[in-house]
Amino acid sequence: MSYKNIIFRKEGKIAKITLNRPDKLNALSPELIGELEKVIEEVKSDRDVRVLVITGSGKAFSAGADVGAMVEATPLQAKESSLRGHRVFRMLEELDIPVIAAINGYALGGGCELALACDIRIASEKAWLGQPEINLGIIPGWGGCIRLPRMVGVAKAMEIILTGERISAQEALQAGLVNKVVPEDKLEATVNELAEKLASKPPIAVKLAKNVIRKGLECDLEAGIGLENSAFSLCFATKDQKEGMKAFLEKRQPQFKGE
Ligand code: CO8
């Protein structure tokens, strides 16, 4: 499938989506969101892909939803656009494979919310993150009010959302919003290395762990323990569990097959 607003590449087991409207700082227009939905479907149905990387071209990851496309929106249109983005970001979260956000520059508003829906965030030291919606007279509409406090705590999320001020990559690291900050010229190599590492892990266990972590955040402790218990025992139905444990006992590297 060909796309106008994104570049999609696959190298071995790693797929990469590059948001590609650099002259508009990769603002998430309705067309771009539509292409994101299609490409995530494509990734979902490709059993060979083990890791997805999302990044931006030029100096931004994404400066957010396209303001020009929503300035005259009615409440109903705003509701529709918000729900559409929620659906797409949820699809990302629910992929069976790990998703890494390679934050190469500005990740603001919807761009920050897209990064929040990824599993791991690696930022360039030149990146800036934030939820500036308040300065436009609106609030985050693609999950910022919900995912950000879960990630950085209520106090920091209040500060970020209510002031609308951008925070540096280093501050984002301290807040737990990104996993790692690296020099700009090391971002691609760092993300590739992490992606290769994740792609070498047993995919069924990766999928189960991701699923339990995500679902576990949405339920009470007892239910969470039940989820983990079921998923843990299911691992013992896989050849990868036998291989992983035998390889350990035989002091060799495991050869995981995803079975
Ligand atoms: N939407 C549309 N165009 C944008 C956006 C955006 N979010 N961000 C940047 N652009 C455009 C600029 O208009 C400019 O275009 P042009 O050259 O045609 O004038 C081009 O990108 C380059 O931008 P700047 O000249 O502003 O670049 P600077 O380096 O001077 O500044 C900033 C960079 C600081 C990132 C600045 O561009 C900025 O503040 N951008 C807006 C950030 C923002 O407010 N984002 C939040 C948007 S709202 C949102 O994301 C809500 C999410 C939920 C939506 C749910 C329903 C749709």
Coordinates of C-alpha atoms and ligand atoms in Angstrom, one line a residue:
M1 CA 0.0 0.0 0.0
S2 CA 1.3 3.5 -0.7
Y3 CA 0.9 6.5 1.6
K4 CA 1.1 10.2 1.1
N5 CA 1.7 11.5 4.6
I6 CA 3.8 8.7 6.1
I7 CA 6.7 6.5 5.0
F8 CA 6.4 2.9 5.8
R9 CA 9.4 0.5 5.7
K10 CA 10.1 -3.0 6.8
E11 CA 13.6 -4.3 7.5
G12 CA 13.6 -7.9 8.6
K13 CA 11.4 -8.2 11.7
I14 CA 11.2 -4.4 12.3
A15 CA 8.6 -2.1 10.8
K16 CA 9.1 1.7 10.8
I17 CA 6.5 4.4 10.3
T18 CA 7.8 7.9 9.7
L19 CA 5.3 10.7 10.0
N20 CA 6.1 12.7 6.9
R21 CA 4.7 16.2 6.7
P22 CA 8.0 18.0 7.7
D23 CA 6.9 21.4 6.5
K24 CA 4.0 21.2 8.9
L25 CA 6.0 19.6 11.7
N26 CA 4.2 16.4 11.0
A27 CA 0.9 17.8 12.2
L28 CA -1.7 15.0 12.4
S29 CA -4.2 15.9 9.8
P30 CA -7.3 13.8 9.3
E31 CA -5.6 12.2 6.2
L32 CA -2.5 11.4 8.2
I33 CA -4.6 9.8 11.0
G34 CA -6.5 7.8 8.3
E35 CA -3.1 6.5 6.8
L36 CA -1.9 5.7 10.3
E37 CA -5.0 3.5 10.8
K38 CA -4.4 1.7 7.6
V39 CA -0.7 1.1 8.2
I40 CA -1.3 -0.2 11.8
E41 CA -3.8 -2.6 10.2
E42 CA -1.1 -3.6 7.8
V43 CA 1.4 -4.2 10.6
K44 CA -1.2 -6.1 12.6
S45 CA -1.8 -8.6 9.9
D46 CA 1.9 -9.2 9.1
R47 CA 3.0 -12.1 11.3
D48 CA 6.7 -11.5 10.4
V49 CA 6.8 -8.0 12.1
R50 CA 8.0 -8.3 15.7
V51 CA 8.6 -4.6 16.6
L52 CA 7.1 -1.3 15.3
V53 CA 9.0 2.0 15.5
I54 CA 7.3 5.3 15.0
T55 CA 9.3 8.5 14.3
G56 CA 8.9 11.8 12.5
S57 CA 10.8 13.4 9.5
G58 CA 12.5 16.7 9.9
K59 CA 12.7 18.6 13.2
A60 CA 9.5 17.2 14.8
F61 CA 8.1 13.9 15.9
S62 CA 4.7 15.6 15.6
A63 CA 3.5 19.1 16.7
G64 CA 0.0 17.7 17.3
A65 CA -3.4 17.6 15.6
D66 CA -3.7 19.9 12.6
V67 CA -5.0 23.1 14.1
G68 CA -6.1 24.4 10.6
A69 CA -8.3 21.3 10.1
M70 CA -10.2 21.8 13.4
V71 CA -10.4 25.6 13.9
E72 CA -14.0 25.7 12.5
A73 CA -15.1 22.3 13.8
T74 CA -18.5 21.9 15.5
P75 CA -18.7 20.0 18.8
L76 CA -20.0 17.0 16.9
Q77 CA -17.2 17.1 14.4
A78 CA -14.7 17.6 17.2
K79 CA -16.2 14.6 19.0
E80 CA -15.8 12.5 15.8
S81 CA -12.2 13.5 15.2
S82 CA -11.3 12.9 18.8
L83 CA -12.9 9.4 18.8
R84 CA -11.2 8.5 15.5
G85 CA -7.8 9.4 17.0
H86 CA -8.6 7.5 20.2
R87 CA -9.5 4.4 18.1
V88 CA -6.2 4.6 16.1
F89 CA -4.1 5.1 19.2
R90 CA -5.9 2.3 21.0
M91 CA -5.1 0.0 18.0
L92 CA -1.4 0.8 18.6
E93 CA -1.6 0.0 22.2
E94 CA -3.4 -3.3 21.5
L95 CA -0.9 -4.5 18.9
D96 CA 0.7 -7.8 20.0
I97 CA 4.2 -6.4 19.4
P98 CA 6.2 -3.7 21.2
V99 CA 5.9 -0.2 19.7
I100 CA 8.8 2.2 20.2
A101 CA 8.4 6.0 19.8
A102 CA 11.7 7.5 18.5
I103 CA 11.0 11.1 19.5
N104 CA 13.3 13.1 17.2
G105 CA 12.0 16.6 18.0
Y106 CA 8.7 18.3 19.1
A107 CA 6.1 15.9 20.4
L108 CA 3.3 18.2 21.3
G109 CA -0.4 17.9 21.8
G110 CA -1.6 14.9 19.7
G111 CA 2.0 14.2 18.9
C112 CA 2.8 13.7 22.6
E113 CA -0.5 11.6 22.9
L114 CA 0.7 9.4 20.1
A115 CA 4.0 8.9 21.9
L116 CA 2.1 8.1 25.1
A117 CA 0.2 5.3 23.3
C118 CA 3.5 3.6 22.4
D119 CA 5.1 1.1 24.7
I120 CA 8.6 2.6 25.0
R121 CA 9.8 6.2 24.3
I122 CA 13.4 7.1 23.3
A123 CA 14.0 10.8 22.9
S124 CA 16.7 12.9 21.2
E125 CA 18.2 15.4 23.7
K126 CA 16.8 18.1 21.3
A127 CA 13.2 16.9 21.8
W128 CA 10.5 18.9 23.5
L129 CA 7.3 17.4 24.8
G130 CA 4.1 18.8 26.1
Q131 CA 0.3 19.3 25.9
P132 CA -0.1 22.9 24.8
E133 CA -3.9 22.5 24.0
I134 CA -4.9 24.7 26.9
N135 CA -3.3 27.7 25.0
L136 CA -5.7 27.0 22.1
G137 CA -8.7 27.0 24.4
I138 CA -9.2 23.2 24.4
I139 CA -8.0 20.2 26.4
P140 CA -6.0 17.2 25.2
G141 CA -8.4 15.1 23.1
W142 CA -6.4 12.0 22.2
G143 CA -5.9 10.5 25.6
G144 CA -3.5 13.0 27.2
C145 CA -5.7 13.6 30.3
I146 CA -5.9 9.9 30.8
R147 CA -2.6 8.4 29.9
L148 CA -0.3 11.2 31.1
P149 CA -1.2 11.1 34.8
R150 CA -0.9 7.3 34.7
M151 CA 2.6 7.7 33.4
V152 CA 4.0 10.7 35.3
G153 CA 1.6 11.0 38.3
V154 CA -1.3 13.4 38.8
A155 CA 0.8 16.4 40.0
K156 CA 3.1 16.5 37.1
A157 CA 0.3 15.8 34.6
M158 CA -1.7 18.7 36.1
E159 CA 1.3 21.0 35.7
I160 CA 2.0 19.9 32.1
I161 CA -1.6 20.1 30.9
L162 CA -2.7 23.2 32.9
T163 CA 0.3 25.3 32.0
G164 CA 0.6 24.0 28.5
E165 CA 4.3 24.6 28.7
R166 CA 6.8 22.4 26.9
I167 CA 9.2 20.3 28.8
S168 CA 12.7 19.3 27.6
A169 CA 13.7 15.7 26.9
Q170 CA 15.7 15.7 30.2
E171 CA 12.7 16.9 32.2
A172 CA 10.6 14.3 30.5
L173 CA 13.1 11.6 31.5
Q174 CA 13.0 12.8 35.1
A175 CA 9.2 12.7 35.0
G176 CA 9.2 9.1 33.7
L177 CA 7.6 10.3 30.4
V178 CA 10.4 8.9 28.3
N179 CA 12.6 5.9 28.9
K180 CA 15.9 7.3 27.7
V181 CA 17.4 10.5 26.2
V182 CA 20.3 10.2 23.7
P183 CA 22.2 12.7 21.5
E184 CA 20.4 13.5 18.3
D185 CA 22.9 11.6 16.1
K186 CA 22.6 8.5 18.3
L187 CA 18.8 8.3 18.2
E188 CA 18.4 6.0 15.2
A189 CA 21.2 3.6 16.3
T190 CA 19.8 3.4 19.9
V191 CA 16.3 2.7 18.7
N192 CA 17.5 0.1 16.1
E193 CA 19.5 -1.7 18.8
L194 CA 16.5 -1.8 21.2
A195 CA 14.2 -2.9 18.4
E196 CA 16.6 -5.7 17.4
K197 CA 16.8 -6.8 21.1
L198 CA 13.0 -6.9 21.4
A199 CA 12.6 -8.7 18.1
S200 CA 14.9 -11.5 19.4
K201 CA 12.6 -12.2 22.4
P202 CA 10.0 -14.9 22.4
P203 CA 7.0 -13.2 20.7
I204 CA 4.2 -15.1 22.5
A205 CA 5.7 -14.2 25.9
V206 CA 6.2 -10.6 24.7
K207 CA 2.6 -10.4 23.6
L208 CA 1.3 -11.8 26.9
A209 CA 3.5 -9.6 29.0
K210 CA 2.4 -6.5 27.1
N211 CA -1.2 -7.5 27.3
V212 CA -1.1 -8.2 31.1
I213 CA 0.8 -4.9 31.8
R214 CA -1.8 -2.9 29.8
K215 CA -4.9 -4.7 31.1
G216 CA -3.5 -4.7 34.6
L217 CA -3.4 -0.9 34.6
E218 CA -7.1 -0.9 34.0
C219 CA -8.3 -3.3 36.6
D220 CA -8.1 -3.9 40.4
L221 CA -5.2 -5.9 42.0
E222 CA -7.2 -9.1 42.4
A223 CA -8.3 -9.1 38.7
G224 CA -4.8 -8.2 37.6
I225 CA -3.3 -11.1 39.5
G226 CA -5.8 -13.4 37.9
L227 CA -4.8 -12.0 34.4
E228 CA -1.1 -12.5 35.1
N229 CA -1.7 -16.0 36.5
S230 CA -3.6 -17.1 33.4
A231 CA -1.1 -15.6 31.0
F232 CA 1.9 -17.0 33.0
S233 CA 0.5 -20.5 32.8
L234 CA -0.2 -20.2 29.1
C235 CA 3.5 -19.6 28.5
F236 CA 4.0 -23.3 29.4
A237 CA 2.0 -24.3 26.3
T238 CA 4.7 -22.8 24.1
K239 CA 7.8 -24.4 22.6
D240 CA 9.6 -21.1 23.4
Q241 CA 9.2 -21.8 27.1
K242 CA 10.8 -25.2 26.8
E243 CA 13.6 -23.8 24.6
G244 CA 14.2 -20.8 26.9
M245 CA 14.6 -22.9 30.0
K246 CA 16.5 -25.7 28.3
A247 CA 18.9 -23.2 26.8
F248 CA 19.5 -21.7 30.2
L249 CA 20.2 -25.1 31.8
E250 CA 22.5 -26.1 28.9
K251 CA 24.3 -22.8 29.1
R252 CA 23.6 -21.7 25.4
Q253 CA 21.6 -19.0 23.7
P254 CA 17.9 -19.8 23.1
Q255 CA 16.5 -20.1 19.6
F256 CA 13.0 -18.8 19.9
K257 CA 10.6 -19.6 17.1
G258 CA 7.4 -18.0 18.2
E259 CA 5.7 -21.3 18.8
Ligands
CO8_1 N1 -1.2 22.2 13.2 C1 -1.1 22.7 12.0 N2 0.1 23.3 11.5 C2 1.1 23.3 12.4 C3 1.1 22.7 13.7 C4 -0.2 22.1 14.1 N3 -0.3 21.5 15.3 N4 2.3 22.9 14.3 C5 3.1 23.5 13.4 N5 2.4 23.7 12.2 C6 2.9 24.4 11.0 C7 3.0 25.9 11.2 O1 1.7 26.5 11.0 C8 4.0 26.3 10.1 O2 3.3 26.2 8.9 P1 3.6 27.4 7.8 O3 5.1 27.3 7.5 O4 2.7 27.1 6.6 O5 3.3 28.7 8.5 C9 4.9 25.1 10.1 O6 4.2 24.0 10.7 C10 6.2 25.3 10.9 O7 5.8 25.7 12.2 P2 6.4 27.0 12.9 O8 6.7 28.0 11.9 O9 5.4 27.4 14.0 O10 7.7 26.4 13.6 P3 8.5 26.9 14.8 O11 9.8 26.2 14.8 O12 8.6 28.4 14.8 O13 7.6 26.5 16.1 C11 6.3 24.9 17.4 C12 7.5 25.1 16.4 C13 6.7 25.6 18.7 C14 6.1 23.4 17.6 C15 5.0 25.6 16.9 O14 4.8 25.2 15.5 C16 3.8 25.2 17.6 O15 3.5 25.8 18.7 N6 2.9 24.4 17.0 C17 1.6 24.1 17.6 C18 1.7 23.1 18.7 C19 0.3 22.8 19.3 O16 -0.3 23.7 19.8 N7 -0.1 21.5 19.3 C20 -1.3 21.1 19.8 C21 -2.4 21.0 18.7 S1 -4.0 20.6 19.3 C22 -3.9 18.9 19.5 O17 -2.9 18.3 19.3 C23 -5.1 18.3 20.0 C24 -5.0 16.8 20.0 C25 -6.4 16.1 20.1 C26 -7.2 16.4 18.8 C27 -8.5 15.7 18.8 C28 -9.5 16.0 17.6 C29 -8.8 16.4 16.3

